Amino acid sequence: MATLLIADHDGAKLGDATAKALTAAALVGHPVDILVAGENVHAIAEAAARLDGVAKVLVADGATLANLLAEPLAELVVGLADRYAVIAAPASSAMKNALPRVAAKLDVMQISEVTAVVAPDTFERPIYAGNAIETVRSREPKLVMTIRGAAFTATASGDASAPIEAITAPGASAASQFLGADLTTSTRPELGSARIIVSGGRALGSAEKFDAVLAPLADKLGAAVGASRAAVDSGYAPNDLQVGQTGKVVAPELYIALGISGAIQHLAGMKDSKIIVAVNKDPDAPIFQIADYGLEEDLFTAVPAMLEALK
Amino acid sequence: MKIIVPVKRVVDANIKIRVKPDGSGVELANVKMAMNPFDEIAVEEALRLKEAGKATEIIVVSIGSATCAETIRTALAMGADRGILVKAEGRIEPLAVAKLLKAIVAKEEPGLVILGKQAIDDDSNQTGQMLAALLDWPQGTFASRVAVDGEHVEVTREVDGGLQTVRLALPAVVTTDLRLNEPRYASLPNIMKAKKKPLDETTSEALGVDATPRLEVVATREPSGRQAGIKVASAAELVAKLKTAGVL
Ligand SMILES: Cc1cc2nc3c(=O)[nH]c(=O)nc-3n(C[C@H](O)[C@H](O)[C@H](O)COP(=O)(O)OP(=O)(O)OC[C@H]3O[C@@H](n4cnc5c(N)ncnc54)[C@H](O)[C@@H]3O)c2cc1C
Ligand SMILES: Nc1ncnc2c1ncn2[C@@H]1O[C@H](COP(=O)(O)O)[C@@H](O)[C@H]1O
């Protein structure tokens, strides 16, 4: 039997998340095929085929898959399921949307957000915002799981290329239709793959100040920008920047938290970062309990001073 | 159109849980419980649809021990019309919850089921998608805007790159994200009124669903902890330390 790993991508390139999920999928022990679904995704399929150790790449190319809606994607994957013992995907928003649909159609319980492979049928996953780690063993005939990218290093790519096989895309679903997207455009690195993240909280006070304070520092460091829920809810930053239990989970080399108190829901998304820096004017802010370097200062003076010191 | 809102009773979001020393699970005795925050948002959205004349009746469903009746009463106090408690003991996984909800949907024939995107205890983020699959209904997950017009619902979804909008034929499943609305508080008179609202009880046997868990929880442990580091006196010292550490 084999493993099917569903690739996540933005329509233009294969994300880092797939290479990370491949590392986990390979640990289960079966040969891994990658499914690339989408519209005009041949370049993405070629990138997937160059990932080390991939057995085969399946490409389903068609307009119905253009936005990776759950209904057609699940239909496609369920149609392939007979051939696979394991169906895995990175825990991206598209896959979190589609994979439980696959699992239910196969009458299998999904294992969400795997952070460690203990044995071929046994996995670790965080619960309660990462305040507990559960080890679960599956007795299901098939394994269906999403993989948390922040817990695995990406599989490398090489020159060797796995065979690519075209498969048929499903027909359109009358019940579900894509109307449009409003995507954040940024030249900065993505949160999921950035080496450094500069993250802002409620203390920033407005969208203008959020940008005015964070942008120069992020640009200087080549960093991605993140935000707390409070900053997103208040409209200082777009929703896709939210880091936390119910936002993105990141583990960069360096995470700089500016004016973020350190609620458990926020820590859930960043506490596995290698080095954590907190700038906060409250000496009792919980973020200091997990920060490697804490600076107790008003961020509106601290950030310009950091920029000065970086010159 | 009826709307069903499944509400889960979970440990209050403000409580930091503890793992039992013997690794058998999370300590739940004498811990403050509350409605899953995403489910409060789901109840609120259903109420707004009813207030806008798009829905006629809101039915809340909770699956778990007898104490889940309290969570249902909370939703009734917010304004939902009636409740269904599915009594079940032990761990009930999302797949079983989805099957139980499917059985209830078959009886009630709602036009919409609005769930939370994620229960903050198991952090599964599965139930709504599974229910949609079992019913063969379209799904609009992680919603930050929901607009019902006639036979369709438009759902704006929070996705990795920003926002995406889909149009679904009713009946459909929607799951809520944080920015959909701000849930109301129940007023005292409404809390009193809620006590008289109908609350039916049933069981998984009566609904014909085998709710036996499919996954075995082998162990539960504390995450590897992080120690607090040092305080630095200035931004210049901070930058110097980060350079020494090799990250800048
Ligand atoms: C169901 C649920 C899910 C959630 N999911 C998430 C999630 O995914 N991600 C997330 O982040 N949160 C999440 N939250 C919210 C979380 O509980 C906190 O409310 C949130 O993280 C607080 O954001 P904050 O730290 O920016 O704001 P606050 O807690 O208000 O903290 C602001 C901090 O800034 C400091 N400060 C103020 N002014 C200055 C200044 N001039 N200079 C320096 N410091 C200053 C203050 O001392 C304070 O510590 C969730 C909550 C719930 C209930
Ligand atoms: N035991 C339950 N009773 C009622 N609703 C539930 C239950 N478990 C899950 N749900 C619903 O499903 C959503 C997602 O839960 P989960 O898939 O466990 O993360 C929750 O926000 C609830 O709306």
XYZ file of C-alpha atoms and ligand atoms in Angstrom:
635
model
C 0.000 0.000 0.000
C 1.008 3.607 -0.393
C 0.450 7.090 1.003
C -1.295 9.890 -0.880
C -0.144 13.358 0.114
C -2.322 16.186 -1.170
C -0.244 19.207 -2.149
C -1.177 22.658 -0.941
C -0.481 25.545 -3.280
C -1.701 29.038 -4.104
C -2.250 28.350 -7.793
C 1.215 29.651 -8.697
C 3.730 27.733 -6.644
C 4.073 24.723 -4.397
C 4.113 25.942 -0.813
C 6.671 24.984 1.778
C 3.861 23.288 3.703
C 3.792 20.363 1.277
C 7.527 19.691 1.632
C 7.131 19.728 5.420
C 4.120 17.423 5.339
C 6.094 15.076 3.073
C 8.691 14.660 5.817
C 5.973 13.467 8.208
C 4.202 11.356 5.577
C 7.448 9.561 4.718
C 7.929 8.615 8.393
C 4.786 6.469 8.218
C 6.780 4.130 5.999
C 4.893 3.635 2.731
C 5.965 5.061 -0.622
C 4.445 8.538 -1.017
C 2.537 9.758 -4.075
C 1.674 13.451 -4.247
C -1.622 14.689 -5.648
C -1.525 18.133 -7.246
C -5.054 19.384 -7.893
C -5.846 22.752 -9.439
C -5.999 24.616 -12.725
C -2.843 25.094 -14.810
C -0.751 23.386 -12.176
C 1.869 21.649 -14.311
C 4.726 23.756 -12.965
C 3.553 22.931 -9.445
C 3.431 19.244 -10.310
C 6.981 19.425 -11.631
C 8.132 21.040 -8.395
C 6.371 18.302 -6.419
C 8.058 15.622 -8.546
C 11.491 16.987 -7.628
C 10.915 16.591 -3.885
C 13.246 13.883 -2.561
C 11.777 10.412 -2.244
C 8.440 11.002 -3.974
C 7.239 7.866 -5.789
C 4.836 9.486 -8.216
C 2.916 12.701 -8.799
C -0.738 12.661 -9.827
C -1.994 15.826 -11.509
C -5.665 16.651 -11.748
C -5.907 19.790 -13.822
C -9.268 21.428 -14.413
C -11.368 24.532 -13.882
C -13.465 22.835 -11.188
C -10.352 22.535 -9.020
C -9.157 26.104 -9.569
C -9.858 27.319 -6.035
C -9.470 23.990 -4.238
C -13.060 24.093 -2.992
C -13.796 21.233 -0.619
C -16.586 19.601 -2.623
C -14.695 18.802 -5.862
C -11.384 18.181 -4.080
C -12.976 15.677 -1.694
C -14.740 13.951 -4.576
C -11.408 13.602 -6.386
C -9.567 12.218 -3.361
C -12.338 9.801 -2.384
C -12.152 8.420 -5.924
C -8.447 7.651 -5.424
C -8.753 6.329 -1.878
C -8.957 2.607 -2.737
C -5.320 2.609 -3.748
C -4.010 4.210 -0.558
C -3.564 3.199 3.083
C -2.802 6.737 4.184
C -4.248 10.047 2.982
C -2.373 13.049 4.330
C -2.283 16.785 3.731
C -0.648 19.833 5.248
C -2.892 21.579 7.798
C -3.492 24.582 5.509
C -6.880 26.286 5.342
C -7.771 24.561 2.051
C -6.887 21.129 3.404
C -8.500 21.679 6.806
C -11.604 22.461 4.791
C -11.465 19.450 2.473
C -9.851 16.567 4.363
C -12.537 15.961 7.028
C -14.975 15.741 4.115
C -12.822 12.969 2.656
C -12.553 11.212 6.025
C -16.301 11.220 6.637
C -17.012 9.902 3.130
C -14.616 7.034 3.894
C -16.146 6.554 7.358
C -12.781 7.214 8.974
C -11.949 9.483 11.903
C -9.334 12.091 10.912
C -6.250 12.859 12.989
C -5.825 16.657 12.887
C -2.567 18.611 13.106
C -0.089 15.781 13.628
C 3.119 17.057 15.253
C 5.014 13.757 15.597
C 4.930 10.291 14.071
C 5.424 7.835 16.956
C 4.703 4.632 14.997
C 2.998 3.958 11.652
C -0.407 4.018 13.383
C 0.422 6.303 16.327
C 0.773 10.068 16.317
C 1.108 13.062 18.584
C -1.156 16.068 18.281
C -1.706 19.139 20.453
C -5.032 19.738 22.199
C -6.254 22.627 24.383
C -4.241 25.249 22.492
C -1.104 23.165 22.838
C -1.360 22.964 26.623
C -1.472 19.190 26.339
C -0.068 16.756 23.805
C -2.121 13.689 23.050
C -0.740 10.435 21.654
C -3.426 8.729 19.568
C -3.407 5.325 17.939
C -5.675 4.650 15.002
C -7.402 1.334 14.488
C -9.040 2.588 11.294
C -8.606 0.637 8.057
C -7.213 3.848 6.571
C -5.380 6.791 8.048
C -6.553 10.299 7.201
C -4.496 13.085 8.730
C -3.429 16.703 8.477
C 0.132 17.630 9.341
C 1.290 20.724 11.168
C 4.106 22.226 9.115
C 5.732 24.027 12.034
C 6.621 20.642 13.585
C 8.614 19.246 10.641
C 11.537 20.390 8.503
C 10.929 20.533 4.782
C 12.045 17.655 2.552
C 14.686 18.879 0.121
C 14.300 18.994 -3.654
C 16.812 17.578 -6.106
C 17.341 17.197 -9.837
C 15.766 13.759 -10.007
C 12.108 13.841 -10.941
C 9.394 11.330 -10.075
C 7.001 10.252 -12.832
C 3.982 12.546 -13.362
C 0.638 11.002 -14.251
C -2.399 12.997 -15.346
C -5.759 12.048 -13.880
C -9.249 13.380 -14.612
C -10.597 16.350 -12.682
C -14.123 16.011 -11.290
C -17.118 17.778 -12.825
C -18.565 20.985 -11.435
C -20.703 20.903 -8.306
C -23.970 22.745 -8.762
C -24.298 23.283 -5.023
C -21.091 25.181 -4.429
C -19.719 27.989 -6.516
C -16.645 30.206 -6.179
C -17.585 33.889 -6.270
C -14.314 35.656 -5.624
C -11.279 36.134 -3.453
C -9.735 39.066 -1.680
C -6.167 37.986 -1.114
C -3.507 39.912 0.746
C -0.661 40.822 -1.544
C 2.720 41.192 0.035
C 6.294 41.014 -1.096
C 7.357 39.829 2.352
C 8.022 36.171 3.150
C 5.069 33.959 4.093
C 4.364 33.390 7.770
C 4.710 29.629 7.381
C 8.202 29.694 5.910
C 9.740 32.925 7.238
C 12.979 32.750 9.225
C 12.006 35.844 11.209
C 8.526 37.083 12.172
C 7.689 40.498 13.584
C 4.270 40.368 15.194
C 2.082 43.169 16.533
C -0.730 43.284 19.083
C -3.484 45.524 20.345
C -0.903 48.032 21.604
C -0.284 49.230 18.046
C -3.552 51.157 18.286
C -4.486 51.581 14.607
C -3.876 50.115 11.169
C -1.704 53.124 10.294
C 0.498 52.745 13.338
C 0.652 48.966 12.908
C 2.084 49.456 9.466
C 4.264 52.442 10.348
C 5.938 50.589 13.227
C 6.152 47.036 11.886
C 6.939 47.582 8.200
C 10.390 49.218 8.569
C 11.512 46.573 11.060
C 10.145 43.696 8.974
C 11.778 45.117 5.847
C 15.104 45.623 7.594
C 15.085 42.017 8.869
C 13.530 40.427 5.780
C 10.798 39.224 8.122
C 7.174 38.212 7.750
C 4.538 40.170 9.648
C 2.164 38.516 12.097
C -0.534 39.758 14.456
C -2.512 38.838 17.536
C -6.222 38.234 17.368
C -6.854 41.565 19.082
C -4.922 43.364 16.331
C -6.870 41.544 13.620
C -10.260 41.983 15.293
C -9.552 45.717 15.633
C -8.765 45.928 11.932
C -5.060 46.775 12.299
C -4.018 43.743 10.253
C -5.727 41.358 7.807
C -7.123 38.043 9.082
C -4.493 35.895 7.388
C -1.798 37.361 9.660
C -3.345 36.021 12.877
C -0.969 33.773 14.782
C -2.398 31.425 17.384
C -4.573 28.489 18.358
C -7.165 29.392 15.770
C -4.897 31.199 13.321
C -1.517 30.234 11.916
C 0.994 28.139 13.812
C 4.563 29.220 13.209
C 8.024 28.222 14.427
C 10.568 30.655 12.962
C 14.157 31.119 14.130
C 13.163 34.455 15.640
C 9.730 35.704 16.724
C 9.496 39.327 17.866
C 6.249 40.084 19.745
C 5.493 43.796 19.971
C 2.743 44.867 22.379
C 1.297 41.367 22.672
C 0.321 40.219 26.168
C 0.864 36.494 25.619
C -2.584 34.926 26.033
C -2.513 31.107 25.834
C -4.304 31.265 22.490
C -1.525 33.407 21.044
C 1.277 31.325 22.588
C -0.288 28.241 20.977
C 0.739 29.627 17.602
C 4.330 30.683 18.295
C 5.796 29.051 21.398
C 7.862 26.596 19.372
C 9.822 29.442 17.784
C 13.545 29.061 18.357
C 14.116 32.471 19.905
C 11.298 34.637 21.241
C 11.659 38.369 21.865
C 8.975 40.338 23.683
C 8.675 44.109 23.835
C 6.008 45.120 26.321
C 5.673 47.949 28.802
C 3.943 45.780 31.409
C 6.559 43.898 33.485
C 3.928 41.286 34.375
C 2.846 40.509 30.806
C 2.705 36.694 30.505
C 4.681 36.810 27.246
C 7.815 37.483 29.354
C 7.461 34.022 30.926
C 8.346 32.365 27.636
C 10.519 35.038 26.018
C 14.245 34.440 25.670
C 14.816 38.194 25.601
C 12.364 40.588 27.177
C 12.480 44.348 26.757
C 10.268 46.267 29.144
C 9.702 49.456 27.187
C 7.160 51.396 25.173
C 7.269 49.795 21.737
C 6.907 53.172 20.043
C 10.363 54.126 21.353
C 11.854 50.610 21.389
C 11.280 49.801 17.712
C 12.942 52.983 16.352
C 15.829 52.318 18.745
C 16.134 48.766 17.424
C 16.247 50.112 13.867
C 18.954 52.544 14.918
C 20.978 49.717 16.474
C 20.587 47.652 13.314
C 22.111 50.337 11.085
C -36.301 27.866 7.388
C -35.040 26.163 10.531
C -31.435 26.546 11.650
C -29.647 23.953 13.765
C -26.732 25.130 15.893
C -24.613 22.430 17.582
C -23.015 23.761 20.772
C -20.224 22.032 22.659
C -19.537 22.343 26.364
C -15.809 22.918 26.841
C -13.382 24.195 29.467
C -13.686 27.993 29.632
C -11.240 29.695 27.258
C -9.694 31.686 30.122
C -8.672 28.600 32.104
C -5.220 27.100 31.706
C -5.787 23.360 31.873
C -3.552 20.851 33.641
C -2.591 17.400 32.493
C -3.286 14.666 35.059
C -0.032 13.485 36.639
C -0.643 9.883 35.508
C -0.944 10.961 31.874
C -4.494 9.655 31.583
C -5.938 12.914 30.318
C -6.680 16.515 31.186
C -7.971 17.426 34.663
C -11.657 18.307 34.241
C -12.923 17.975 37.807
C -14.062 21.313 39.266
C -12.938 23.228 36.200
C -15.078 26.112 34.907
C -16.947 25.092 31.767
C -18.538 27.263 29.075
C -19.971 27.155 25.589
C -17.261 26.769 22.940
C -16.591 30.413 21.875
C -17.048 29.626 18.169
C -20.469 28.149 18.993
C -21.535 31.382 20.712
C -20.720 33.079 17.420
C -22.797 30.427 15.609
C -25.787 30.997 17.911
C -25.468 34.762 17.421
C -25.414 34.416 13.635
C -28.510 32.222 13.692
C -30.292 34.773 15.891
C -29.411 37.575 13.491
C -30.752 35.565 10.551
C -33.985 35.013 12.450
C -34.219 38.688 13.373
C -33.714 39.560 9.703
C -36.643 37.333 8.783
C -34.476 34.718 7.054
C -35.079 31.957 9.591
C -38.091 30.822 11.571
C -36.756 28.598 14.324
C -33.368 28.000 15.957
C -32.682 24.609 17.473
C -29.520 24.080 19.534
C -28.065 20.623 19.958
C -25.431 19.484 22.411
C -23.920 16.038 22.672
C -22.405 14.882 25.929
C -23.192 14.364 29.597
C -26.316 15.709 31.351
C -24.467 18.934 32.250
C -24.556 19.938 28.557
C -28.138 20.980 29.292
C -26.616 24.077 30.942
C -24.867 24.972 27.701
C -28.122 24.530 25.809
C -29.868 26.796 28.353
C -27.214 29.449 27.719
C -28.055 29.376 24.011
C -31.782 29.457 24.784
C -31.167 32.503 26.998
C -29.413 34.193 24.080
C -32.623 33.655 22.106
C -32.637 30.190 20.511
C -36.063 28.546 20.463
C -35.530 24.998 21.689
C -32.863 22.487 22.542
C -31.968 18.850 22.002
C -29.577 17.091 24.352
C -28.026 13.899 23.040
C -26.829 12.114 26.152
C -23.519 10.358 25.721
C -20.692 9.549 28.099
C -16.967 9.508 27.461
C -15.095 10.761 24.448
C -17.320 11.517 21.453
C -15.245 12.093 18.334
C -16.156 14.526 15.543
C -17.171 11.673 13.204
C -19.670 10.390 15.790
C -20.916 13.941 16.476
C -21.420 14.403 12.721
C -23.387 11.143 12.491
C -25.608 12.106 15.431
C -26.203 15.531 13.905
C -27.068 13.905 10.585
C -29.754 11.860 12.329
C -31.176 15.020 13.890
C -31.050 16.861 10.564
C -33.058 14.010 9.009
C -35.832 14.653 11.544
C -35.776 18.442 11.652
C -34.968 19.239 8.013
C -33.192 22.562 8.619
C -32.044 24.834 5.787
C -28.771 25.607 7.544
C -26.578 24.031 10.168
C -24.166 26.563 11.691
C -21.320 25.096 13.763
C -18.152 26.501 15.272
C -15.064 25.997 13.117
C -13.204 24.370 15.973
C -13.808 23.147 19.503
C -11.161 24.741 21.720
C -10.644 21.529 23.701
C -9.902 18.911 21.028
C -8.891 21.510 18.402
C -10.113 19.093 15.704
C -11.757 21.429 13.196
C -13.630 18.537 11.578
C -17.265 18.226 12.613
C -18.897 20.708 10.208
C -17.004 19.394 7.201
C -17.875 15.798 8.177
C -21.546 16.629 8.610
C -21.593 18.288 5.181
C -20.001 15.168 3.695
C -22.460 12.773 5.328
C -25.418 14.889 4.155
C -23.856 15.566 0.761
C -24.448 19.267 1.371
C -22.153 22.116 0.313
C -20.017 23.687 3.023
C -18.886 27.208 3.871
C -16.283 26.898 6.605
C -14.382 29.561 8.618
C -17.044 32.175 7.843
C -16.522 35.877 8.474
C -19.703 36.894 6.608
C -22.918 34.992 5.943
C -25.705 36.322 3.700
C -28.823 34.277 2.976
C -30.738 35.174 -0.160
C -33.638 32.975 -1.172
C -32.348 29.512 -1.993
C -28.677 30.345 -1.508
C -26.197 31.436 1.107
C -23.109 33.505 0.365
C -20.236 32.807 2.720
C -17.031 34.816 2.965
C -14.334 32.557 4.360
C -11.091 33.323 6.181
C -8.409 31.434 4.245
C -4.601 31.315 4.337
C -4.130 34.091 1.803
C -6.988 36.358 2.901
C -10.689 35.995 2.118
C -12.659 33.820 -0.277
C -16.372 34.019 -1.066
C -18.515 31.060 -2.099
C -22.186 30.764 -2.974
C -23.895 27.617 -1.728
C -27.286 26.154 -2.568
C -29.380 25.599 0.562
C -29.475 23.398 2.547
C -25.850 23.950 3.563
C -23.370 23.710 6.425
C -21.557 26.815 7.689
C -18.800 27.000 10.314
C -17.940 30.231 12.091
C -14.667 32.098 12.427
C -13.872 34.731 15.038
C -14.707 37.800 12.972
C -18.257 36.775 11.990
C -19.951 38.706 14.796
C -19.796 39.583 18.463
C -22.140 37.357 20.444
C -24.691 39.057 22.693
C -24.992 38.498 26.417
C -28.169 36.940 27.727
C -30.252 39.390 29.767
C -31.660 38.329 33.136
C -35.291 38.217 31.915
C -34.172 36.073 28.979
C -32.297 33.722 31.301
C -35.555 33.277 33.234
C -37.547 32.755 30.025
C -35.026 30.195 28.797
C -35.904 27.900 31.689
C -39.339 27.379 30.178
C -38.202 26.724 26.629
C -38.469 23.113 25.418
C -35.415 20.891 25.839
C -35.763 17.340 24.535
C -33.434 14.501 25.378
C -32.327 11.608 23.261
C -29.426 9.129 23.028
C -27.132 7.754 20.368
C -28.991 4.413 20.593
C -32.305 6.133 19.911
C -30.709 7.910 16.942
C -29.226 4.627 15.689
C -25.616 5.792 15.766
C -22.606 3.828 17.001
C -20.567 6.508 18.782
C -17.657 4.267 19.815
C -14.346 6.148 19.416
C -12.187 5.131 16.464
C -8.984 6.532 17.865
C -7.403 5.320 21.052
C -5.811 7.955 23.257
C -2.649 6.218 24.419
C -1.311 9.030 26.589
C -1.636 12.725 27.349
C 1.395 14.735 28.397
C 2.461 18.263 29.148
C 4.128 20.065 26.255
C 7.845 20.542 26.616
C 8.096 23.732 28.583
C 9.935 26.947 27.810
C 11.928 28.797 30.405
C 11.758 32.554 30.714
C 15.019 34.023 29.468
C 16.528 37.325 30.464
C 15.380 40.923 30.507
C 17.479 43.334 28.513
C 17.849 46.987 29.430
C 17.654 48.591 26.006
C 16.922 48.066 22.344
C 20.657 48.301 21.621
C 21.403 45.505 24.072
C 18.607 43.435 22.548
C 20.041 43.771 19.049
C 23.526 42.930 20.341
C 22.210 39.781 22.077
C 20.385 38.655 18.945
C 23.538 39.152 16.903
C 25.528 37.063 19.387
C 22.835 34.381 19.262
C 23.340 34.295 15.483
C 19.770 35.072 14.429
C 20.472 38.550 13.065
C -11.754 31.038 20.960
C -10.596 31.982 21.017
C -9.619 31.885 20.058
C -8.547 32.770 20.069
N -7.574 32.623 19.120
C -6.522 33.476 19.142
C -5.458 33.352 18.192
O -5.461 32.456 17.327
N -4.432 34.249 18.251
C -4.382 35.259 19.201
O -3.420 36.048 19.195
N -5.365 35.375 20.103
C -6.427 34.521 20.091
N -7.419 34.704 21.011
C -7.427 35.937 21.841
C -6.523 35.898 23.058
O -7.195 35.301 24.135
C -6.143 37.357 23.453
O -7.312 38.085 23.672
C -5.308 38.076 22.393
O -4.219 37.267 22.004
C -4.813 39.391 22.959
O -4.131 40.129 21.977
P -3.024 41.189 22.398
O -1.965 40.500 23.180
O -2.635 41.914 21.171
O -3.852 42.228 23.281
P -3.800 42.505 24.842
O -3.998 41.268 25.603
O -4.706 43.632 25.069
O -2.300 42.947 25.092
C -1.750 44.138 24.684
C -0.377 44.239 25.348
O 0.316 45.368 24.876
C 0.997 45.980 25.963
N 1.178 47.396 25.603
C 0.223 48.361 25.521
N 0.760 49.512 25.062
C 2.066 49.258 24.853
C 3.141 50.038 24.357
N 2.961 51.318 23.977
N 4.352 49.474 24.265
C 4.553 48.200 24.648
N 3.570 47.399 25.103
C 2.344 47.935 25.197
C 0.146 45.736 27.154
O 0.936 45.769 28.334
C -0.419 44.348 26.859
O 0.407 43.344 27.421
C -8.466 33.790 21.044
C -9.454 33.872 22.024
C -10.504 32.988 22.029
C -11.544 33.081 23.103
N -20.234 17.223 21.519
C -20.673 18.201 20.718
N -21.922 18.691 20.865
C -22.381 19.675 20.066
N -21.661 20.217 19.074
C -20.418 19.774 18.886
C -19.848 18.748 19.683
N -18.595 18.514 19.247
C -18.385 19.370 18.219
N -19.479 20.137 17.995
C -19.640 21.201 16.980
O -18.611 21.065 16.010
C -17.755 22.214 16.014
C -16.347 21.825 15.664
O -15.820 20.911 16.607
P -14.492 20.050 16.331
O -14.638 19.421 15.004
O -14.455 19.060 17.463
O -13.334 21.012 16.416
C -17.985 22.847 17.374
O -17.688 24.221 17.338
C -19.477 22.576 17.587
O -20.270 23.484 16.863
